[in-house]
Short mmCIF file of C-alpha atoms in Angstrom, two decimals:
data_model
loop_
_atom_site.label_atom_id
_atom_site.label_comp_id
_atom_site.label_asym_id
_atom_site.label_seq_id
_atom_site.Cartn_x
_atom_site.Cartn_y
_atom_site.Cartn_z
CA MET A 1 116.49 87.94 96.41
CA SER A 2 116.76 91.66 96.02
CA GLY A 3 120.39 91.33 95.05
CA GLY A 4 122.37 92.82 97.95
CA LEU A 5 123.09 89.65 99.88
CA LYS A 6 125.04 86.47 99.13
CA ILE A 7 124.96 83.18 101.09
CA ARG A 8 127.99 80.99 101.53
CA GLU A 9 126.38 77.65 102.32
CA ALA A 10 129.65 75.97 103.12
CA GLN A 11 130.18 78.40 106.04
CA CYS A 12 126.71 78.23 107.44
CA ARG A 13 126.54 76.33 110.74
CA GLY A 14 122.74 76.62 111.13
CA CYS A 15 123.06 78.59 114.36
CA ALA A 16 119.96 80.77 113.47
CA ASN A 17 121.51 83.93 114.95
CA CYS A 18 120.46 85.75 111.83
CA LEU A 19 116.69 84.97 112.45
CA LYS A 20 116.10 87.57 115.15
CA SER A 21 117.99 90.34 113.46
CA CYS A 22 115.71 90.46 110.32
CA PRO A 23 113.07 93.23 110.64
CA THR A 24 110.82 91.65 107.96
CA GLU A 25 111.10 87.92 108.95
CA ALA A 26 112.68 87.12 105.61
CA ILE A 27 115.02 84.47 106.91
CA ARG A 28 114.52 80.74 107.55
CA VAL A 29 117.07 78.14 108.63
CA ILE A 30 115.91 74.83 107.08
CA ASP A 31 117.99 71.58 107.21
CA GLY A 32 120.80 73.55 108.78
CA LEU A 33 121.06 76.11 105.96
CA ILE A 34 119.92 79.70 105.51
CA ARG A 35 117.11 80.51 103.15
CA ILE A 36 116.05 84.09 102.37
CA ILE A 37 112.54 84.87 101.13
CA PRO A 38 113.26 87.43 98.36
CA GLU A 39 109.79 89.09 98.56
CA LEU A 40 110.51 90.04 102.20
CA CYS A 41 114.25 90.95 102.15
CA ILE A 42 115.09 94.65 102.32
CA ASP A 43 118.93 94.04 102.14
CA CYS A 44 119.47 96.07 105.34
CA GLY A 45 122.53 93.92 106.23
CA GLU A 46 121.51 93.19 109.80
CA CYS A 47 121.92 89.46 109.09
CA ILE A 48 125.53 90.12 108.03
CA ARG A 49 126.27 91.77 111.43
CA SER A 50 124.73 88.88 113.36
CA CYS A 51 126.49 86.01 111.45
CA ARG A 52 129.66 85.04 113.31
CA ASN A 53 130.66 82.57 110.56
CA LYS A 54 130.41 85.13 107.72
CA ALA A 55 127.98 82.90 105.88
CA ILE A 56 126.14 85.96 104.70
CA THR A 57 128.06 88.72 102.89
CA GLU A 58 127.52 91.63 100.48
CA ASN A 59 126.71 90.43 96.95
CA ASP A 60 129.12 92.61 95.02
CA ASP A 61 131.12 92.00 91.84
CA GLU A 62 134.77 90.96 91.67
CA TRP A 63 136.91 94.03 92.19
CA ASP A 64 140.05 92.46 90.82
CA LEU A 65 138.32 91.67 87.56
CA LEU A 66 136.69 95.10 87.29
CA LYS A 67 139.87 97.05 87.88
CA SER A 68 141.67 95.04 85.22
CA ARG A 69 139.35 96.44 82.59
CA GLU A 70 140.55 99.52 80.71
CA GLY A 71 138.64 102.74 81.29
CA LEU A 72 136.94 101.73 84.55
CA VAL A 73 134.35 104.34 85.64
CA LEU A 74 133.35 104.60 89.32
CA MET A 75 130.37 106.29 90.88
CA ALA A 76 131.08 106.18 94.58
CA ASP A 77 128.73 106.78 97.52
CA PRO A 78 129.77 109.83 99.65
CA THR A 79 130.92 107.41 102.36
CA PHE A 80 133.82 106.39 100.11
CA TYR A 81 135.41 109.89 100.30
CA VAL A 82 135.55 110.03 104.13
CA GLN A 83 137.14 106.62 104.81
CA ILE A 84 140.86 107.68 104.73
CA GLY A 85 142.46 110.80 106.18
CA ALA A 86 144.93 111.09 103.34
CA TYR A 87 142.09 111.08 100.71
CA SER A 88 139.47 112.87 102.81
CA ARG A 89 138.51 115.30 100.00
CA PRO A 90 136.87 114.25 96.68
CA ARG A 91 139.65 115.84 94.62
CA LEU A 92 142.32 113.89 96.53
CA MET A 93 140.49 110.66 96.04
CA LYS A 94 139.92 111.56 92.39
CA GLU A 95 143.65 112.06 91.90
CA ALA A 96 144.50 108.72 93.59
CA LEU A 97 142.01 106.93 91.28
CA GLU A 98 143.30 108.59 88.19
CA TYR A 99 146.73 107.37 89.06
CA HIS A 100 145.38 103.83 88.50
CA GLY A 101 143.61 104.88 85.32
CA ILE A 102 140.17 104.93 87.02
CA ARG A 103 137.61 107.71 86.14
CA ASP A 104 135.66 109.10 89.10
CA LEU A 105 132.30 110.81 88.78
CA SER A 106 132.58 112.93 91.92
CA GLU A 107 132.14 116.24 90.03
CA CYS A 108 128.81 115.03 88.65
CA ALA A 109 127.88 113.72 92.04
CA SER A 110 128.42 117.17 93.52
CA HIS A 111 125.83 118.56 91.16
CA ALA A 112 123.47 115.63 91.50
CA PHE A 113 123.32 115.90 95.34
CA ASP A 114 122.81 119.65 95.11
CA LEU A 115 119.96 118.99 92.60
CA ALA A 116 118.29 116.36 94.85
CA ALA A 117 118.43 118.72 97.80
CA PHE A 118 117.12 121.57 95.69
CA ALA A 119 114.23 119.48 94.28
CA ALA A 120 113.34 118.21 97.71
CA ALA A 121 113.25 121.74 99.11
CA ARG A 122 110.85 122.82 96.31
CA ILE A 123 108.53 119.88 96.95
CA ILE A 124 108.52 120.30 100.66
CA GLN A 125 107.87 124.09 100.42
CA GLU A 126 104.80 123.36 98.31
CA GLY A 127 103.44 121.44 101.34
CA GLY A 128 100.34 119.35 100.70
CA GLU A 129 98.77 116.35 102.44
CA ASN A 130 101.84 114.16 102.07
CA LEU A 131 103.86 116.05 104.73
CA PRO A 132 105.99 114.85 106.28
CA TYR A 133 107.87 113.42 103.31
CA ILE A 134 110.20 110.43 103.73
CA SER A 135 113.70 110.43 102.25
CA THR A 136 114.36 108.10 99.38
CA TYR A 137 118.08 107.89 99.87
CA CYS A 138 118.29 104.66 101.86
CA PRO A 139 117.04 101.72 99.73
CA ALA A 140 116.56 99.58 102.80
CA VAL A 141 114.24 102.12 104.37
CA LEU A 142 112.20 102.35 101.10
CA ARG A 143 111.70 98.53 101.06
CA LEU A 144 110.89 98.58 104.82
CA VAL A 145 108.10 101.11 104.12
CA GLN A 146 106.83 99.01 101.13
CA ILE A 147 106.59 95.91 103.28
CA ASN A 148 105.95 96.93 106.90
CA PHE A 149 104.36 100.40 106.52
CA PRO A 150 102.34 100.33 103.29
CA ASP A 151 100.16 103.20 104.33
CA LEU A 152 103.19 105.49 104.24
CA VAL A 153 104.21 104.78 100.63
CA GLY A 154 102.44 107.94 99.49
CA ARG A 155 104.73 110.04 101.74
CA ILE A 156 107.92 108.91 100.02
CA LEU A 157 109.62 111.92 98.38
CA PRO A 158 109.46 111.51 94.58
CA VAL A 159 113.13 112.41 94.10
CA GLU A 160 115.56 109.96 92.48
CA SER A 161 118.66 108.80 94.31
CA PRO A 162 121.47 111.27 93.45
CA LEU A 163 123.75 108.24 92.88
CA GLU A 164 121.56 107.39 89.88
CA THR A 165 121.24 111.04 88.78
CA SER A 166 124.98 111.47 88.85
CA VAL A 167 125.43 108.87 86.17
CA SER A 168 122.55 110.34 84.12
CA ILE A 169 124.26 113.80 84.31
CA TRP A 170 127.57 112.28 83.22
CA ARG A 171 126.04 110.42 80.26
CA THR A 172 124.21 113.63 79.18
CA GLU A 173 127.43 115.73 79.37
CA THR A 174 129.75 113.21 77.68
CA GLY A 175 127.43 111.08 75.54
CA SER A 176 129.24 108.07 76.90
CA ASN A 177 127.60 104.60 77.14
CA GLU A 178 130.42 103.05 79.14
CA ARG A 179 129.42 100.80 82.07
CA VAL A 180 129.61 102.42 85.48
CA THR A 181 130.48 100.61 88.78
CA LEU A 182 128.90 101.78 92.05
CA VAL A 183 131.12 101.76 95.10
CA ALA A 184 128.59 100.93 97.82
CA PRO A 185 128.86 100.97 101.69
CA CYS A 186 126.11 98.43 102.21
CA PRO A 187 124.06 95.67 100.58
CA ALA A 188 121.02 97.99 100.36
CA LYS A 189 122.93 100.23 97.98
CA ALA A 190 123.78 97.26 95.84
CA THR A 191 120.12 96.89 95.10
CA LEU A 192 120.24 100.22 93.25
CA VAL A 193 122.12 98.28 90.60
CA ARG A 194 120.40 94.88 90.72
CA ASN A 195 116.80 95.70 91.65
CA PRO A 196 116.14 99.48 91.77
CA VAL A 197 112.94 100.95 93.31
CA GLY A 198 111.12 103.67 91.37
CA ARG A 199 112.74 102.88 88.00
CA GLU A 200 112.73 99.97 85.59
CA LYS A 201 116.44 99.74 85.17
CA SER A 202 119.48 101.24 86.92
CA SER A 203 121.87 103.53 85.15
CA LEU A 204 124.64 101.59 86.97
CA GLN A 205 125.91 98.14 85.84
CA TYR A 206 128.23 96.82 88.56
CA VAL A 207 128.72 97.19 92.29
CA VAL A 208 131.67 96.74 94.60
CA SER A 209 132.00 97.43 98.26
CA VAL A 210 133.75 100.57 99.70
CA LYS A 211 136.13 98.42 101.76
CA LYS A 212 137.51 96.48 98.79
CA VAL A 213 138.44 99.57 96.90
CA ILE A 214 139.87 101.34 99.95
CA ARG A 215 142.05 98.34 100.82
CA ASP A 216 143.44 98.34 97.30
CA LEU A 217 144.23 102.08 97.40
CA LEU A 218 145.98 101.73 100.80
CA ALA A 219 148.03 98.83 99.47
CA GLN A 220 149.25 101.00 96.56
CA ASN A 221 149.98 103.99 98.88
CA VAL A 222 149.60 106.62 96.27
CA LYS A 223 150.80 110.10 97.24
CA VAL A 224 148.39 112.86 96.30
CA THR A 225 148.56 116.65 96.49
CA GLY A 226 145.18 117.76 95.02
CA ALA A 227 147.08 120.10 92.56
CA LYS A 228 146.10 117.96 89.57
CA THR A 229 142.33 118.29 90.06
CA LYS A 230 140.14 121.23 90.67
CA GLY A 231 138.30 121.73 93.95
CA MET A 232 134.60 120.95 94.36
CA SER A 233 131.84 121.21 96.94
CA ARG A 234 132.03 118.92 99.96
CA ARG A 235 128.48 119.51 101.34
CA TRP A 236 127.23 116.35 99.59
CA LEU A 237 129.59 114.16 101.65
CA LEU A 238 127.31 114.92 104.70
CA TRP A 239 124.70 112.64 103.12
CA SER A 240 126.85 109.70 104.37
CA THR A 241 125.90 110.50 107.96
CA VAL A 242 122.48 110.90 109.53
CA GLY A 243 121.12 114.44 109.39
CA GLY A 244 123.32 115.51 106.45
CA GLU A 245 120.60 115.30 103.85
CA SER A 246 118.23 117.43 106.04
CA ARG A 247 120.96 120.09 106.51
CA HIS A 248 121.50 120.22 102.74
CA ILE A 249 117.80 120.59 102.02
CA SER A 250 117.38 123.22 104.78
CA SER A 251 120.20 125.31 103.30
CA LEU A 252 118.21 125.64 100.07
CA MET A 253 114.74 126.41 101.60
CA GLY A 254 113.18 129.81 101.85
CA LYS A 255 111.77 128.87 105.30
CA LYS A 256 112.82 126.82 108.28
CA LEU A 257 112.78 123.08 107.68
CA THR A 258 111.27 121.03 110.52
CA SER A 259 112.81 117.58 110.19
CA VAL A 260 113.49 114.44 112.14
CA SER A 261 116.57 112.37 111.44
CA VAL A 262 117.22 108.84 112.82
CA SER A 263 119.64 106.04 112.19
CA GLY A 264 119.55 102.32 112.97
CA LEU A 265 116.62 99.94 112.14
CA ARG A 266 115.04 100.01 115.57
CA ASN A 267 114.88 103.79 115.64
CA THR A 268 113.66 103.83 112.05
CA MET A 269 110.83 101.44 112.79
CA ASP A 270 109.88 103.40 115.91
CA LEU A 271 109.74 106.64 113.97
CA LEU A 272 107.77 105.20 111.05
CA GLY A 273 105.41 103.62 113.57
CA GLU A 274 104.82 107.07 115.14
CA LEU A 275 104.18 108.57 111.73
CA GLU A 276 101.73 105.85 110.87
CA LEU A 277 99.78 106.67 114.04
CA GLY A 278 99.72 110.34 113.03
CA ARG A 279 101.89 111.59 115.96
CA LEU A 280 104.36 113.68 113.91
CA SER A 281 102.23 116.75 113.07
CA GLY A 282 104.24 119.82 112.21
CA VAL A 283 107.15 117.85 110.76
CA ASP A 284 108.11 118.54 107.13
CA PHE A 285 110.73 115.82 106.40
CA ILE A 286 111.85 112.53 107.82
CA GLU A 287 115.33 111.21 107.18
CA CYS A 288 115.89 107.58 108.12
CA ARG A 289 119.04 105.52 107.65
CA ALA A 290 119.01 101.77 108.32
CA CYS A 291 122.69 101.75 109.52
CA ASP A 292 123.94 103.24 112.78
CA LEU A 293 125.09 106.89 112.30
CA GLY A 294 124.08 106.63 108.65
CA CYS A 295 125.79 105.12 105.61
CA ILE A 296 129.24 105.40 107.36
CA GLY A 297 127.92 102.57 109.52
CA GLY A 298 127.28 100.19 106.60
CA THR A 299 128.62 96.66 106.62
CA GLY A 300 130.62 97.35 103.42
CA THR A 301 132.72 100.19 104.82
CA TYR A 302 136.36 100.11 105.70
CA GLU A 303 136.85 102.63 108.60
CA SER A 304 135.19 102.84 112.01
CA ARG A 305 132.01 104.82 111.69
CA PHE A 306 133.03 106.86 114.76
CA LEU A 307 136.25 108.07 113.07
CA SER A 308 134.28 108.90 109.88
CA GLN A 309 131.76 110.80 111.93
CA LEU A 310 134.58 112.76 113.64
CA ARG A 311 136.13 113.53 110.29
CA LEU A 312 132.80 114.89 109.00
CA ASP A 313 132.08 116.87 112.18
CA THR A 314 135.35 118.76 111.91
CA ALA A 315 135.21 119.40 108.17
CA GLU A 316 134.45 122.89 106.99
CA MET A 317 131.29 123.04 104.83
CA ASP A 318 130.09 125.83 102.65
CA TRP A 319 126.32 125.35 102.33
CA LYS A 320 125.81 128.22 99.87
CA MET A 321 126.15 127.27 96.20
CA LEU A 322 128.42 129.28 93.97
CA PRO A 323 126.70 131.13 91.06
CA GLU A 324 127.97 128.70 88.45
CA GLU A 325 126.78 125.75 90.60
CA GLU A 326 123.36 127.35 91.05
CA GLU A 327 123.04 127.89 87.33
CA ILE A 328 123.84 124.17 86.63
CA VAL A 329 121.32 123.02 89.23
CA GLN A 330 118.52 125.25 87.93
CA ASP A 331 119.12 124.02 84.39
CA LEU A 332 119.06 120.33 85.52
CA TYR A 333 115.96 120.97 87.67
CA GLY A 334 114.11 122.36 84.65
CA LYS A 335 114.99 119.22 82.65
CA GLY A 336 113.28 117.04 85.35
CA ILE A 337 116.26 114.70 85.57
CA TRP A 338 115.79 114.42 89.34
CA ARG A 339 112.33 112.78 89.22
CA LEU A 340 111.68 109.13 89.99
CA GLU A 341 110.63 107.36 86.85
CA SER A 342 107.66 105.73 88.47
CA LYS A 343 105.68 105.72 91.71
CA ILE A 344 106.89 103.36 94.42
CA PRO A 345 104.30 100.59 94.92
CA VAL A 346 103.26 98.80 98.03
CA LYS A 347 105.06 95.43 98.30
CA GLU A 348 102.40 92.95 99.39
CA ARG A 349 103.23 89.64 101.03
CA LEU A 350 102.52 86.54 99.03
CA PRO A 351 98.88 85.50 99.51
CA LEU A 352 98.20 82.12 101.15
CA SER A 353 96.18 81.24 97.97
CA LYS A 354 95.05 82.89 94.78
CA ASP A 355 91.52 81.66 95.51
CA ILE A 356 89.88 83.85 98.15
CA GLY A 357 87.86 80.98 99.69
CA GLU A 358 90.95 78.81 100.02
CA ALA A 359 92.99 81.75 101.37
CA MET A 360 90.37 82.35 104.11
CA ALA A 361 90.36 78.63 105.01
CA LYS A 362 94.14 78.64 105.24
CA LEU A 363 94.10 81.81 107.38
CA LYS A 364 91.68 80.21 109.77
CA ARG A 365 93.89 77.10 109.96
CA MET A 366 96.96 79.20 110.42
CA ASN A 367 95.40 81.05 113.34
CA ALA A 368 94.37 77.74 114.88
CA ILE A 369 97.95 76.34 114.59
CA TYR A 370 99.40 79.59 115.92
CA ALA A 371 97.12 79.42 118.99
CA ASP A 372 98.39 75.90 119.73
CA LEU A 373 102.04 76.96 119.56
CA PRO A 374 103.98 78.16 122.69
CA HIS A 375 104.24 81.83 121.54
CA ILE A 376 107.80 82.27 122.88
CA ASP A 377 109.44 82.81 119.42
CA CYS A 378 112.58 80.82 120.37
CA GLY A 379 113.71 80.24 116.81
CA SER A 380 114.54 76.58 117.36
CA CYS A 381 112.14 75.67 114.50
CA GLY A 382 114.26 77.70 112.11
CA ARG A 383 111.67 80.45 111.79
CA PRO A 384 111.86 83.90 113.45
CA SER A 385 108.52 83.50 115.24
CA CYS A 386 105.71 81.05 116.05
CA ARG A 387 103.42 82.89 113.60
CA ALA A 388 106.01 82.48 110.82
CA LEU A 389 106.07 78.69 111.54
CA ALA A 390 102.25 78.58 111.47
CA GLU A 391 102.23 80.36 108.08
CA ASP A 392 104.96 78.06 106.66
CA ILE A 393 102.92 75.02 107.80
CA VAL A 394 99.73 76.07 105.94
CA ARG A 395 101.93 76.88 102.91
CA GLY A 396 103.22 73.30 102.97
CA GLN A 397 106.75 74.37 103.89
CA GLY A 398 106.83 73.07 107.45
CA ASP A 399 105.33 70.69 109.99
CA ILE A 400 103.98 71.19 113.54
CA THR A 401 106.79 68.91 114.89
CA ASP A 402 109.31 71.47 113.61
CA CYS A 403 108.44 73.16 116.99
CA ILE A 404 110.63 71.48 119.54
CA PHE A 405 107.92 71.83 122.18
CA LYS A 406 105.27 70.17 120.06
CA LEU A 407 107.84 67.52 119.02
CA ARG A 408 108.48 66.76 122.73
CA GLU A 409 104.74 66.50 123.36
CA SER A 410 104.33 64.11 120.51
CA ILE A 411 107.30 61.96 121.68
CA SER A 412 105.92 61.95 125.26
CA ALA A 413 102.45 60.94 124.06
CA LEU A 414 103.96 58.23 121.84
CA SER A 415 106.15 57.03 124.66
CA GLY A 416 103.12 56.69 126.98
CA LYS A 417 101.18 54.80 124.30
CA ILE A 418 104.08 52.45 123.72
CA GLN A 419 104.39 51.82 127.40
CA GLU A 420 100.57 51.10 127.66
CA LEU A 421 100.67 48.81 124.68
CA SER A 422 103.81 46.88 125.94
CA SER A 423 101.85 45.78 129.03
CA LYS A 424 99.26 44.09 126.90
CA LEU A 425 99.47 40.54 125.40
CA PRO A 426 97.13 38.72 122.99
CA HIS A 427 94.49 36.55 124.76
CA THR A 428 95.91 33.43 123.08
CA ILE A 429 99.13 33.69 124.99
CA LEU A 430 97.79 34.95 128.32
CA PRO A 431 98.82 32.87 131.38
CA ARG A 432 96.13 30.28 132.39
CA GLU A 433 95.39 32.08 135.74
CA LYS A 434 94.68 35.34 133.89
CA ARG A 435 92.31 33.58 131.47
CA GLY A 436 90.05 32.54 134.39
CA MET A 437 90.77 28.86 133.85
CA HIS A 438 91.28 26.30 136.73
#
């Protein structure tokens, strides 16, 4: 598993509601329990939304244990800073956290997000055959491209997540090797820690959901004034909502940025499908977020995404960097700290066999099995589609009678055979008149 999801088997009722919500068909319900295929999971969290019994949750670390440690360092997603009206500015949240002895890296984050936008603007302005570029900010979208849209991998913007870059900047400035905890709004962001894309190892060590930290802060009810901490940019907070990243990049470009921004998996898949067909000519940049309205709609958030959106819409934003901010960003850009460590590869599905001949034979058998199935994708077999069942059968992980319709056909045929056989008797015990004797 990629690392963002956790299954509570005791709470699973085998209802299979999660099957249809998965965009990559990574879920099976076998023997009444959920099974996730790690090679196909993108940690989008759609299964969490569809599970009424909360059998699937975010796979985060224990917040109570983390906060008990001395010198806790947090790197929070921008979503974290727009969850509560009383702490709706980074410096206010920073003061509240410092009251509990927790260090917050929001100042480094402010520079890191400026740096990511600046680097993206430079790459897009250079143009090239990879236009339009695809944002790297949503890990679920990256994995979706790897699995469902492999031809688009080359269009992914080679800019590291500013959440990772923030920690790198902090370590460079302080020389500290202390472990850093990510405050994440969704299971996809948790994969930054446990299974990052585009780098061998994350600069973050732990992950906890936004809602757990916010609930704890609200319970403490710390009064803040902002006088104890210096002000900082808030433009990076817009990355938590769809379109915010594009606006940030546009503000740093020497020409107009033509971009398309969408949120929600259905819209994301539709847009990527259009791009794959070559229907987005003239577009420079594509910003996709797996969650509705962006990261503020993640399953690990505390507040309503609509209230968070309202708060962001009414906030005053200064898109022009101060001279000292621009100097820092230029210096960091020159160091190349913003680049992805490695190219993002295509994530191929597991082959039916390592032997090409055997794989071809299994594919032929799979197609034959699929042709004989009802093609209604009801999910009763515990698979998201009839084709998924056919594939599981040839892999030795299922049987044709897992399909309720084929099972009924088999039972009906067996019942007819039993009825036919029950009317027959051995010749040795047939009545005299039926043996032709007088």
